[in-house]
Coordinates of C-alpha atoms in Angstrom, one line a residue:
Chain F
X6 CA 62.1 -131.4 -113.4
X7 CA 59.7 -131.0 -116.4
X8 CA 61.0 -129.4 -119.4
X9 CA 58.9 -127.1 -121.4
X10 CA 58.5 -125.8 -125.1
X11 CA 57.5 -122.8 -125.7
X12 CA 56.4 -120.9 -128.8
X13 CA 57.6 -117.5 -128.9
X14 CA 56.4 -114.5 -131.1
X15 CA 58.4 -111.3 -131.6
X16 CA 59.4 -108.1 -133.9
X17 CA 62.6 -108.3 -134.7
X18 CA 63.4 -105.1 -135.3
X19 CA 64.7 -103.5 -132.4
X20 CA 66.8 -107.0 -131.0
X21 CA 70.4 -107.3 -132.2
X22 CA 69.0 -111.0 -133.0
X23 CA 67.9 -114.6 -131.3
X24 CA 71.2 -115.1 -129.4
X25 CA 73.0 -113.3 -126.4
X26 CA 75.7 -111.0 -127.6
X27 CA 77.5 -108.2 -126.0
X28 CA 76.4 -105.1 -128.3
X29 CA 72.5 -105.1 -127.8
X30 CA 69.7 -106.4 -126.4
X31 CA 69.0 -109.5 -128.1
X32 CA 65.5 -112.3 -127.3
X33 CA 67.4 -114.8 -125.6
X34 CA 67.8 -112.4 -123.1
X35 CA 65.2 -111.1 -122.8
X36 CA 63.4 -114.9 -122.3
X37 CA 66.6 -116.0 -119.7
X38 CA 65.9 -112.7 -118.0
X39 CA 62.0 -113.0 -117.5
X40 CA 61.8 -116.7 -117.1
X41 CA 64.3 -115.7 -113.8
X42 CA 61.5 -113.4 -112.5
X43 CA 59.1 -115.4 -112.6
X44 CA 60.5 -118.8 -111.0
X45 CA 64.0 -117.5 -109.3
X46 CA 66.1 -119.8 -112.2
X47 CA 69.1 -118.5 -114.0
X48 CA 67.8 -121.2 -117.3
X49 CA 70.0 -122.4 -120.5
X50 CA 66.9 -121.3 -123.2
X51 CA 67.6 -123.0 -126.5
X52 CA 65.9 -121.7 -129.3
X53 CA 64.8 -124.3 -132.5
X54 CA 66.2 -120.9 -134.3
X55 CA 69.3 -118.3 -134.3
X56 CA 67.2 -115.2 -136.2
X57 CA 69.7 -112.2 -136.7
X58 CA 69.2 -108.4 -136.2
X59 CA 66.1 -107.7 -137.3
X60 CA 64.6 -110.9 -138.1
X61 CA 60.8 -111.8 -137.2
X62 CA 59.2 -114.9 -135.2
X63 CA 55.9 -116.2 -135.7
X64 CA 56.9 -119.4 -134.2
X65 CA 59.9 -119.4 -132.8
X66 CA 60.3 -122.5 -130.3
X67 CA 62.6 -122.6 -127.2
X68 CA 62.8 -125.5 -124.7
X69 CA 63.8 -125.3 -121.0
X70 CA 64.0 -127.2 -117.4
X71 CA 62.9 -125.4 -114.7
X72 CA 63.0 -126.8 -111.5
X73 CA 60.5 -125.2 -110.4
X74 CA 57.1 -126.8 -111.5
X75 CA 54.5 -123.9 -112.3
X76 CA 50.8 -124.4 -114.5
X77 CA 51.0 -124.2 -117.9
X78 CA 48.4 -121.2 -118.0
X79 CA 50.9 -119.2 -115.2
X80 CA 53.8 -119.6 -118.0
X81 CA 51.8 -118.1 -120.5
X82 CA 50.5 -115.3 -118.9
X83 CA 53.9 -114.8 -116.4
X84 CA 55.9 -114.6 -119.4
X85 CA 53.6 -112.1 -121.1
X86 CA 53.4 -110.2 -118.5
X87 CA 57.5 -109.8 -117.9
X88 CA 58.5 -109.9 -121.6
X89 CA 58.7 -106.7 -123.4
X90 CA 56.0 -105.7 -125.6
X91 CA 58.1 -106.7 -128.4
X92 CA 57.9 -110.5 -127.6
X93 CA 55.4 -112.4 -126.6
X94 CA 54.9 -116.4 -125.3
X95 CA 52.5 -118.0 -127.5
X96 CA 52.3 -121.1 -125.9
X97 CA 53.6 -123.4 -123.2
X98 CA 53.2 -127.6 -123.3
X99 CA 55.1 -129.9 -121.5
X100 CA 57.5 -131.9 -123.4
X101 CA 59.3 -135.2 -123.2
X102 CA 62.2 -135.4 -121.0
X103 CA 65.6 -134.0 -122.7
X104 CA 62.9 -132.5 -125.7
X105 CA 65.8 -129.7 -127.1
X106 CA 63.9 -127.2 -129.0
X107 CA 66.8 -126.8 -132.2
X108 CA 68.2 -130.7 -132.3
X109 CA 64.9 -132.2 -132.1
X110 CA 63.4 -129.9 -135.4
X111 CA 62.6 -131.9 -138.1
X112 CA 61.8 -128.8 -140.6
X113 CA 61.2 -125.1 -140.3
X114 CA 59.1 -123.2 -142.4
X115 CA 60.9 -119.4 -142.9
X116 CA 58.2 -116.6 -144.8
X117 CA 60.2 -113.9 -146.5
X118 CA 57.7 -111.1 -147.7
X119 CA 58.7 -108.7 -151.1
X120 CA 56.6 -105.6 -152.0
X121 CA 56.6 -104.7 -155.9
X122 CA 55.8 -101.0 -157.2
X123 CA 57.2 -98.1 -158.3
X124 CA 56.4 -96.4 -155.0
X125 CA 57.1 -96.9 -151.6
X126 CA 54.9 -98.1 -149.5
X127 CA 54.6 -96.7 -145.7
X128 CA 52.5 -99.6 -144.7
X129 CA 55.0 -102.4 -145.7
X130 CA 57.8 -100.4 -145.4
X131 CA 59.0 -102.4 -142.1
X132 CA 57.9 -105.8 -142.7
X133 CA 58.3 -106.0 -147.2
X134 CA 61.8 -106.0 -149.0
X135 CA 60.3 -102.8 -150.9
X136 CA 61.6 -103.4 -154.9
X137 CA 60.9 -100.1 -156.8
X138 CA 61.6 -101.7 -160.4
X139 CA 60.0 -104.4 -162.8
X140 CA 60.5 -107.5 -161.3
X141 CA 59.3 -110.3 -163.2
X142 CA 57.8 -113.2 -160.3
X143 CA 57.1 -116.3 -163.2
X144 CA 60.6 -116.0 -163.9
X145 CA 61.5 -116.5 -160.5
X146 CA 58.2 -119.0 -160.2
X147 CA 60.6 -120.9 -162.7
X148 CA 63.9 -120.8 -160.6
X149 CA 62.2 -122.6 -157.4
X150 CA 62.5 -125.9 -158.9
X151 CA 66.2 -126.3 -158.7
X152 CA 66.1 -125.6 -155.2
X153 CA 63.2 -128.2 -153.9
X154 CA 65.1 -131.3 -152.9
X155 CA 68.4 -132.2 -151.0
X156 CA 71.1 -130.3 -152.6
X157 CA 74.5 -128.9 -151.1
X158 CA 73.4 -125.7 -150.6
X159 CA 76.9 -123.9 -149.9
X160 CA 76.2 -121.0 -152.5
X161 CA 73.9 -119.8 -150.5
X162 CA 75.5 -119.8 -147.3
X163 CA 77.4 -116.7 -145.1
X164 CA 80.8 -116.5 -145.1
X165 CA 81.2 -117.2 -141.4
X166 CA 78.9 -119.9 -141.6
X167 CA 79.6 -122.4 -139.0
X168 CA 77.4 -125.3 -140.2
X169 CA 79.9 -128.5 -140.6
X170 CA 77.5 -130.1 -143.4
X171 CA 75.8 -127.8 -146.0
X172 CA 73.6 -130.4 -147.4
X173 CA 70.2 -129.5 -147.0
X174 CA 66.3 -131.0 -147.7
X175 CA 64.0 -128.2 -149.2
X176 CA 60.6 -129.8 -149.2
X177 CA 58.7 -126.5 -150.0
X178 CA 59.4 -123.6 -151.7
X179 CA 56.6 -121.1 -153.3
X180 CA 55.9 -117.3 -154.4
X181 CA 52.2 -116.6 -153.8
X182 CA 50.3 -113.4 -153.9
X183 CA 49.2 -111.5 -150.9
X184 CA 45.0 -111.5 -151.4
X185 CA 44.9 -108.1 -149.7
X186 CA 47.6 -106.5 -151.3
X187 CA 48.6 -105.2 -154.7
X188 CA 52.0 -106.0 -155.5
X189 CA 52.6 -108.2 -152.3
X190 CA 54.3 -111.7 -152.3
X191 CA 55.0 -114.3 -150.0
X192 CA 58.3 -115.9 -150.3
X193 CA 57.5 -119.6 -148.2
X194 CA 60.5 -122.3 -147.6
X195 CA 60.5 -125.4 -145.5
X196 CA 63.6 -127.0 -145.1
X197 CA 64.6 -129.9 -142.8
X198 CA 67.4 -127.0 -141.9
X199 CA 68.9 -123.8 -143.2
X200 CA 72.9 -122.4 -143.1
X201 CA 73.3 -119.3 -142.3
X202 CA 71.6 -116.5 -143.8
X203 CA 70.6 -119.5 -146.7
X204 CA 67.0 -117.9 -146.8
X205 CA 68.2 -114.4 -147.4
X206 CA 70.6 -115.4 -149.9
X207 CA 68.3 -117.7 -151.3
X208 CA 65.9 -114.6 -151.6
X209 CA 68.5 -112.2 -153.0
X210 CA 69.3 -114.8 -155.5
X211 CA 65.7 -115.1 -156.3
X212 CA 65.1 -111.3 -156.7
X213 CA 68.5 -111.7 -159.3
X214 CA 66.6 -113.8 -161.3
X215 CA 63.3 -111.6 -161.2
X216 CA 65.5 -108.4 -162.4
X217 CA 66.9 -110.3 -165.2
X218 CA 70.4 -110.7 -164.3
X219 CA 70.0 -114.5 -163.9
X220 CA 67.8 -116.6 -165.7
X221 CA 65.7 -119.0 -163.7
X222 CA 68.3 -122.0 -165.8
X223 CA 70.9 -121.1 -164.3
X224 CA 70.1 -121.9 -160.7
X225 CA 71.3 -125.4 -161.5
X226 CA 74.9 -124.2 -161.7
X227 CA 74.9 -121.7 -158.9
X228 CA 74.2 -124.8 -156.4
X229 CA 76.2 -127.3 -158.5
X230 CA 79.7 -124.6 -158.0
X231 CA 79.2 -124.6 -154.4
X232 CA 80.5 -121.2 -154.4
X233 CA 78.7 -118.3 -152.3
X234 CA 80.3 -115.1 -154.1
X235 CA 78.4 -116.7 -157.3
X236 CA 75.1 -116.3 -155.7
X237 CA 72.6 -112.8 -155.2
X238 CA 73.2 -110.1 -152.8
X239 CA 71.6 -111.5 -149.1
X240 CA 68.5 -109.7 -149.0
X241 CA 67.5 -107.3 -146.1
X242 CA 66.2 -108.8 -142.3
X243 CA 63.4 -106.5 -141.8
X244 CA 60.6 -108.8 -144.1
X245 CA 62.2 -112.4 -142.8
X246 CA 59.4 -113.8 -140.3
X247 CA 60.6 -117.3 -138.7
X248 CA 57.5 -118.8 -139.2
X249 CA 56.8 -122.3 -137.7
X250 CA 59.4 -125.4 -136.4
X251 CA 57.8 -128.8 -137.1
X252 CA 58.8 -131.8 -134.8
X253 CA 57.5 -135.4 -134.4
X254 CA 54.0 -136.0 -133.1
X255 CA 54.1 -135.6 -129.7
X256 CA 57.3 -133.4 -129.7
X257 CA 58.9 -136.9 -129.8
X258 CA 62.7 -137.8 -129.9
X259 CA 63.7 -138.2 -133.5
X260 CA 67.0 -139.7 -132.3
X261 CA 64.9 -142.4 -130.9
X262 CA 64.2 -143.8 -134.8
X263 CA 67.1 -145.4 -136.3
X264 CA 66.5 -143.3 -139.4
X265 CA 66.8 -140.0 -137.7
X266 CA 68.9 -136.8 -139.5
X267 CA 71.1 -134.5 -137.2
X268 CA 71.9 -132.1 -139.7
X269 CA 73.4 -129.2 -138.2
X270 CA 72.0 -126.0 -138.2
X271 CA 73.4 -122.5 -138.6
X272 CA 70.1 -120.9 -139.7
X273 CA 68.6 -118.3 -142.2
Chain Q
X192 CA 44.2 -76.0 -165.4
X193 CA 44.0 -79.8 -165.4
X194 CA 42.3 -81.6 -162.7
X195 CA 44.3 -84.9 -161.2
X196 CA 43.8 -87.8 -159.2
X197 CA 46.2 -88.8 -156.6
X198 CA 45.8 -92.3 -154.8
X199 CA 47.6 -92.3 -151.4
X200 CA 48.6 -94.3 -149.2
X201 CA 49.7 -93.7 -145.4
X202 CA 50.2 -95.0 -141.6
X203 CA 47.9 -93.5 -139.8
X204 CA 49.7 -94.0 -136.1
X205 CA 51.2 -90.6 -136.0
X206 CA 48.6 -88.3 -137.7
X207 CA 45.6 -86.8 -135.9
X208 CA 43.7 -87.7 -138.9
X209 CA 43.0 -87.1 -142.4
X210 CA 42.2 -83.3 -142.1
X211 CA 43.4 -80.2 -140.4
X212 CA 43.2 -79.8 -137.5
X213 CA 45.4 -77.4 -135.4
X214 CA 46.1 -79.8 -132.2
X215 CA 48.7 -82.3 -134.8
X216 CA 50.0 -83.5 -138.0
X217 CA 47.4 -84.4 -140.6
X218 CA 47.5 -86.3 -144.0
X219 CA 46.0 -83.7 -145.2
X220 CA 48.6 -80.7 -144.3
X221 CA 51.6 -83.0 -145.2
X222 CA 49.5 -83.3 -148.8
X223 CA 49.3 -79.5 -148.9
X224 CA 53.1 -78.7 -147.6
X225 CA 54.5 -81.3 -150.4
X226 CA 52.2 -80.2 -153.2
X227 CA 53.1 -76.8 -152.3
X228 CA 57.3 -77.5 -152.8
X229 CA 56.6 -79.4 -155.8
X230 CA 54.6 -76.5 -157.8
X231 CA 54.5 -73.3 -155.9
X232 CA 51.0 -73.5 -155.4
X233 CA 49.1 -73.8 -152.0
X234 CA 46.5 -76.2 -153.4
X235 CA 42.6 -77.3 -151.7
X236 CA 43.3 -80.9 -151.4
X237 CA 39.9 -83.1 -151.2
X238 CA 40.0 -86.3 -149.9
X239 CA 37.8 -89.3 -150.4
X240 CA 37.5 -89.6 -147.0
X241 CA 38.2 -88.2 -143.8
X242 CA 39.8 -90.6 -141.6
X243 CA 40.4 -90.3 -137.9
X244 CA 43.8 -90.1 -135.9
X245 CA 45.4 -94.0 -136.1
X246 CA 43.4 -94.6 -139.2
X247 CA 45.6 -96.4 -142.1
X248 CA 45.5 -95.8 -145.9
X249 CA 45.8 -98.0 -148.9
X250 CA 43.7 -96.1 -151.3
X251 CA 43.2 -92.8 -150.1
X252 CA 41.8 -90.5 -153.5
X253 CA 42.5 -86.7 -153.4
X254 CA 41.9 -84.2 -156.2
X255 CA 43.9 -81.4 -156.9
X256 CA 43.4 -78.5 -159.7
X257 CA 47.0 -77.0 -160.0
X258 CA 47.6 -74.1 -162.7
X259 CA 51.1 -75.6 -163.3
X260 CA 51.4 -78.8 -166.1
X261 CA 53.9 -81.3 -165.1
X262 CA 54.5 -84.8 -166.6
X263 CA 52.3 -87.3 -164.1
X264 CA 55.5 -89.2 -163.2
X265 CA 56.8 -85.6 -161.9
X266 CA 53.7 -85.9 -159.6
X267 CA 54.7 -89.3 -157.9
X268 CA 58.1 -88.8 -158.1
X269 CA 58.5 -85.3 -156.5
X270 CA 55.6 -85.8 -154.4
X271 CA 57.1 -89.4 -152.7
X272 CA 60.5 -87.4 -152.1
X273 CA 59.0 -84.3 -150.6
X274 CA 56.0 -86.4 -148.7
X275 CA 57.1 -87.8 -144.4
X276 CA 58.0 -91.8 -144.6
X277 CA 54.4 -92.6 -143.0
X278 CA 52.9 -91.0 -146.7
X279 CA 53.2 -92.1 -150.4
X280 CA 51.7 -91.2 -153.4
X281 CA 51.0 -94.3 -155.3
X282 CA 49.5 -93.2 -158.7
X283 CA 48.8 -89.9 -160.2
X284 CA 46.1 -89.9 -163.0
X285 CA 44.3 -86.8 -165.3
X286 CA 40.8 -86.7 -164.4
X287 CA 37.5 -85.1 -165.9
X288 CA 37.4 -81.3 -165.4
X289 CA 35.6 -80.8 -162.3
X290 CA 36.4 -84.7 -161.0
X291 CA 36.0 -84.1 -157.1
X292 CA 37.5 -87.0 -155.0
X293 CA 35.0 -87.0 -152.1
X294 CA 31.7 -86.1 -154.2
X295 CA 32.0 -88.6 -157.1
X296 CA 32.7 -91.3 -155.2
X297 CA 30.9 -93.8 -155.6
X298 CA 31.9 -96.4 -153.2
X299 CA 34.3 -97.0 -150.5
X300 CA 35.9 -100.5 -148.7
X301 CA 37.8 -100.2 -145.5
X302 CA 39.1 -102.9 -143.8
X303 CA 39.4 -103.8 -140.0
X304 CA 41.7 -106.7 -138.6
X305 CA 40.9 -108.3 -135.8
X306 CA 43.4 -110.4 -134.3
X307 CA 41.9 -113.2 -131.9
X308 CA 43.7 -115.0 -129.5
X309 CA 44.1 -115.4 -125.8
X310 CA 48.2 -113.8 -125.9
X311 CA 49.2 -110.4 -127.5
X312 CA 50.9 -110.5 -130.4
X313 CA 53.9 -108.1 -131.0
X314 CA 53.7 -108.9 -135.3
X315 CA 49.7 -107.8 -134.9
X316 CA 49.4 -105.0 -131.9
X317 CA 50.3 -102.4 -134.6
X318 CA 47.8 -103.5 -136.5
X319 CA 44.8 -105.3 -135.5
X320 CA 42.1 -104.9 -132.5
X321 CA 43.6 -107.6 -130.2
X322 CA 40.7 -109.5 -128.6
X323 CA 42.2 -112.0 -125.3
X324 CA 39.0 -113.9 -125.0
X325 CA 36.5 -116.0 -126.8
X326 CA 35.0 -114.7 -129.6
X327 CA 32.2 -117.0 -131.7
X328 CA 32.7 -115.5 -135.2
X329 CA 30.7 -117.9 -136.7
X330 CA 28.0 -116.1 -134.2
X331 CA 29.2 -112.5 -136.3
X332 CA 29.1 -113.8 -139.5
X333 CA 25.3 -114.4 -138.4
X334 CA 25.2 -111.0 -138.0
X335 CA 26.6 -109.6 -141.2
X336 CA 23.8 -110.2 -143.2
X337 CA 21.0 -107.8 -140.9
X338 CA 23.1 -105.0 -142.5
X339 CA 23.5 -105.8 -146.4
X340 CA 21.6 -103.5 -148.6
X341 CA 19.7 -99.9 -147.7
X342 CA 19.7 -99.1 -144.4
X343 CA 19.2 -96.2 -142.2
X344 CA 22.4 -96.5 -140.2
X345 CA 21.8 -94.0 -137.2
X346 CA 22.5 -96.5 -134.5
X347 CA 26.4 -96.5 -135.9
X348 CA 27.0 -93.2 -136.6
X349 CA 29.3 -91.6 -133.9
X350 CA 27.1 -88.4 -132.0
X351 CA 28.9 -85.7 -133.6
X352 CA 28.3 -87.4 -137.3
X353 CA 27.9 -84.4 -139.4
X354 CA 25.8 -86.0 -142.3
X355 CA 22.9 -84.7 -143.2
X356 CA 21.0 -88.2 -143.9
X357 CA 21.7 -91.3 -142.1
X358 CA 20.7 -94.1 -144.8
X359 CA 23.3 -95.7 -147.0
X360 CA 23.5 -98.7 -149.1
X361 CA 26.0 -101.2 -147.4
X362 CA 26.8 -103.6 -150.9
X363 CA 29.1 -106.0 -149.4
X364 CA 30.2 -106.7 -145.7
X365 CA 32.3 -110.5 -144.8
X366 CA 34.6 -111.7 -142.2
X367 CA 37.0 -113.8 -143.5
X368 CA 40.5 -115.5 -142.1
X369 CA 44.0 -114.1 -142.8
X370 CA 45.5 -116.8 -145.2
X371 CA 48.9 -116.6 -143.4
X372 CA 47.8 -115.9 -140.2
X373 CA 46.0 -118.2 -137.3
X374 CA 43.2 -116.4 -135.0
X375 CA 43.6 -113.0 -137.6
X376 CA 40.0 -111.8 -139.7
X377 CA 39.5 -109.4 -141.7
X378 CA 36.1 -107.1 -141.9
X379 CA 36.0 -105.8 -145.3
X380 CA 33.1 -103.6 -145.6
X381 CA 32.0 -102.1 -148.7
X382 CA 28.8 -98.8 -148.9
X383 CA 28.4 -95.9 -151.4
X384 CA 29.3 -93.9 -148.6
X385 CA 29.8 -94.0 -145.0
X386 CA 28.4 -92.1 -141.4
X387 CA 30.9 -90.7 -139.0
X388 CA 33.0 -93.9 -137.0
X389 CA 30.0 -96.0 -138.7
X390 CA 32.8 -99.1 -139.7
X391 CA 34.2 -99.1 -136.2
X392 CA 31.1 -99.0 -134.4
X393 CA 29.9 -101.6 -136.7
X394 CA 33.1 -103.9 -135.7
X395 CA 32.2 -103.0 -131.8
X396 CA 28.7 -104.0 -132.4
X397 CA 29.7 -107.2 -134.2
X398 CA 32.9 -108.1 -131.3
X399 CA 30.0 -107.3 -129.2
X400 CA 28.0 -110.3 -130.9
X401 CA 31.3 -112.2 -130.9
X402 CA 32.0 -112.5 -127.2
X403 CA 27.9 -112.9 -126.5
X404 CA 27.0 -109.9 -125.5
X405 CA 24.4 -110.0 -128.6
X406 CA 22.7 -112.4 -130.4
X407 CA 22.7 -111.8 -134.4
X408 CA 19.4 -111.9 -134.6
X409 CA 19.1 -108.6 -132.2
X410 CA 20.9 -106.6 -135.5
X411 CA 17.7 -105.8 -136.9
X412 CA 16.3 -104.5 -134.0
X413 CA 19.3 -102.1 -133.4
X414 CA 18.9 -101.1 -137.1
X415 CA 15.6 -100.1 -136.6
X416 CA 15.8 -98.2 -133.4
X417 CA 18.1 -95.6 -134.7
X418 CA 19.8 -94.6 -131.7
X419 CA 23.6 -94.6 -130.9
X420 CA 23.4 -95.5 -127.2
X421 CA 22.2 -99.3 -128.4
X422 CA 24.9 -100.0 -130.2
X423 CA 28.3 -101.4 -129.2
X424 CA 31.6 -99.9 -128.7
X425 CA 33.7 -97.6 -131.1
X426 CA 36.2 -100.2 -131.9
X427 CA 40.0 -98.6 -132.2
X428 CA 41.2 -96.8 -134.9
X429 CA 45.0 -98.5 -135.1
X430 CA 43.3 -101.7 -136.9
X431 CA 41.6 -99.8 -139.9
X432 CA 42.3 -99.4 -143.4
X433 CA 40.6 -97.2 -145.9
X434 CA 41.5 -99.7 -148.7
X435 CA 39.7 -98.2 -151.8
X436 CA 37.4 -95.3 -153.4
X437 CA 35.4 -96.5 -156.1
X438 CA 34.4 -94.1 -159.2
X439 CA 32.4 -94.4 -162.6
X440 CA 34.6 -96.1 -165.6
X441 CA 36.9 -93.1 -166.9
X442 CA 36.2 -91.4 -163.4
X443 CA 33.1 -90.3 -165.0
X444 CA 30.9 -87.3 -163.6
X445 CA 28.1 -89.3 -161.8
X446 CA 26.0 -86.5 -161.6
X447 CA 26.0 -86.4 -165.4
X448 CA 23.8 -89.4 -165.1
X449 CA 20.2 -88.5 -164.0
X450 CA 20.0 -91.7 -161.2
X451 CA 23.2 -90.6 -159.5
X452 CA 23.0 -91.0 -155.9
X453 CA 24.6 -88.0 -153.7
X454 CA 25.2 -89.5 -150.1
X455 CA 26.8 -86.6 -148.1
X456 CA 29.8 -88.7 -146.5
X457 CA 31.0 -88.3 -142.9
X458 CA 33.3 -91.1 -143.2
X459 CA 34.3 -94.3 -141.0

């Protein structure tokens, strides 16, 4: 019985989210229900990440155990074929026996994309948190700081969050210019983890600071009160892009090295 | 009666093109319908150029001559609340008396995204010319440089290309790799003006140089034939952007200046 990552690519923004729920289609499903036509198995998919409504993948990453043993190459292109247009299987590898696509994650890299100007914009409109008013980026260049490191990062999570920790590694975090497009920035984070809607919050918070009604100081505080109705408004799904899940060389088992980290993840 | 200059920007997918045409939607119309609420006058409305049905805006230029005065944030303003979703005016500026959009241009870039890479993508199909096989673009940026400079550019112009004369001055044209974005490229081509589907046959002819089909070298030799049927294919229209209209400093009256160049412009 081999088990299998897969990388999986979709628009968000007709899915209720990653994970099976009763009230909409959702890209679990849609995985669990093609994977069944094309080898006959009813499969558990675990994905490295729970997205919500509206929420993008560039690199989402799912694991699963078929018994049925199938080419890589007939994966790929099975999948593709079955999956809506919405979604699509980037890649299939094998993977080391009891590889599980969320607990074995050693990082995750989330892209959150903001377009500045006083005008809409009908070609960003679905993928851009459109902000219409001066927003000042060094400022918020300025906040990032107090963010990169381990920190307790409960101000920025949901309140339904079910994560049991909340301490969390941010080894990158960076604003950077789009160098097609006026007014366009790039919102990159890397964390060994995220809580639950952490990105979005972390986003709104960021915005806060851009608009003036935060300075970039007083980001120290906000984390240090642990305290979520202290932190930004969570900013909208549509320009949230799952971007890439990192795991050992050789998608190897982290809980194999003494010095592992199972932090719990309720995602962004 | 002042004379303005109106930078627009639009989604192409649903229009059947720049101008009117009586079989759809065009830019054009929803320019003429929204300038028409906003002063009371049915206005001519020139554009830059005149891009085909699927063909995307970032830096459309119309001119307008309306009788009535209003305050230029009146223009954006009431234009981006009377304007469809897919359409946006971005910046509204005086202009010389006389200042035609299309005629005293004196450049154009568009820009078409390939997107390379054996599965679809569902972040990309909107977007980019999605190309399922091997494509050698070090073998097209060979290419590139056969059509740099002044050119009679019959063999790309599509066989109903209105224009009167077929040789243009092509100043910049380059591949390069989406920053954020593995197996995307963008063609940015830049000319003082442009033949009818001449950027998308251009991107056919190079894909066609890209998956072997051609050899760089064989550019010339296209060049110089002057005839269509050599070519490659008209590469689709979903992936292009018209991304800018360069004018004189001041959007000067080139024709003022005794060396000005008038290309008649059938557009990409």
């Amino acid at each position: 019985m081999p088990t299998l990552k897969l990388t999986i690519e979709y628009d968000g923004a007709r899915f209720v989210g990653w994970q099976v729920q009763p009230n909409g289609p959702s890209v679990q499903q849609a995985l669990v229900d093609a994977i069944e036509k094309l080898c006959g198995e009813r499969l558990r998919v675990t994905g490295a990440g729970r997205t919500d409504a509206g929420v993008h993948a560039r690199g989402q990453v799912v694991s699963i155990s078929p018994v049925k043993e199938l080419p890589l190459k007939a994966w790929t292109a099975g999948l593709n074929a079955l999956l809506p247009e919405t979604v699509a299987c980037v890649s299939a590898e094998t993977a080391p026996e009891g590889f599980d696509a969320r607990r074995w994650a050693r990082g995750k890299r989330y892209v959150y994309t903001l377009k500045l100007s006083p005008v809409r914009s009908p070609l960003w409109s679905a993928r851009a948190w459109e902000l219409r008013r001066q927003v000042d980026v060094a400022a918020m260049q300025q906040a990032l700081g107090h963010f990169i490191g381990t920190h307790d990062f409960s101000s920025l999570r949901a309140a339904d969050c079910p994560a049991k920790t909340t301490v969390r590694t941010m080894s990158r975090l960076s604003i950077d210019a789009d160098a097609r497009a006026d007014g366009v920035w790039h919102v990159s984070v890397e964390a060994t983890a995220f809580l639950k809607h952490m990105v979005r919050n972390l986003v709104g918070t960021l915005v806060d600071v851009g608009i003036g009604k935060r300075t970039p100081e007083s980001m120290a505080a906000l984390l240090a009160a642990r305290d979520r109705t202290l932190a930004g408004p969570t900013a909208p799904p549509h320009a949230l892009v799952f971007d890439e899940v990192f795991y050992l060389p050789g998608n190897a088992d982290p809980y194999a090295n003494p010095g592992a980290l199972d932090e719990d993840d309720a995602d962004a």
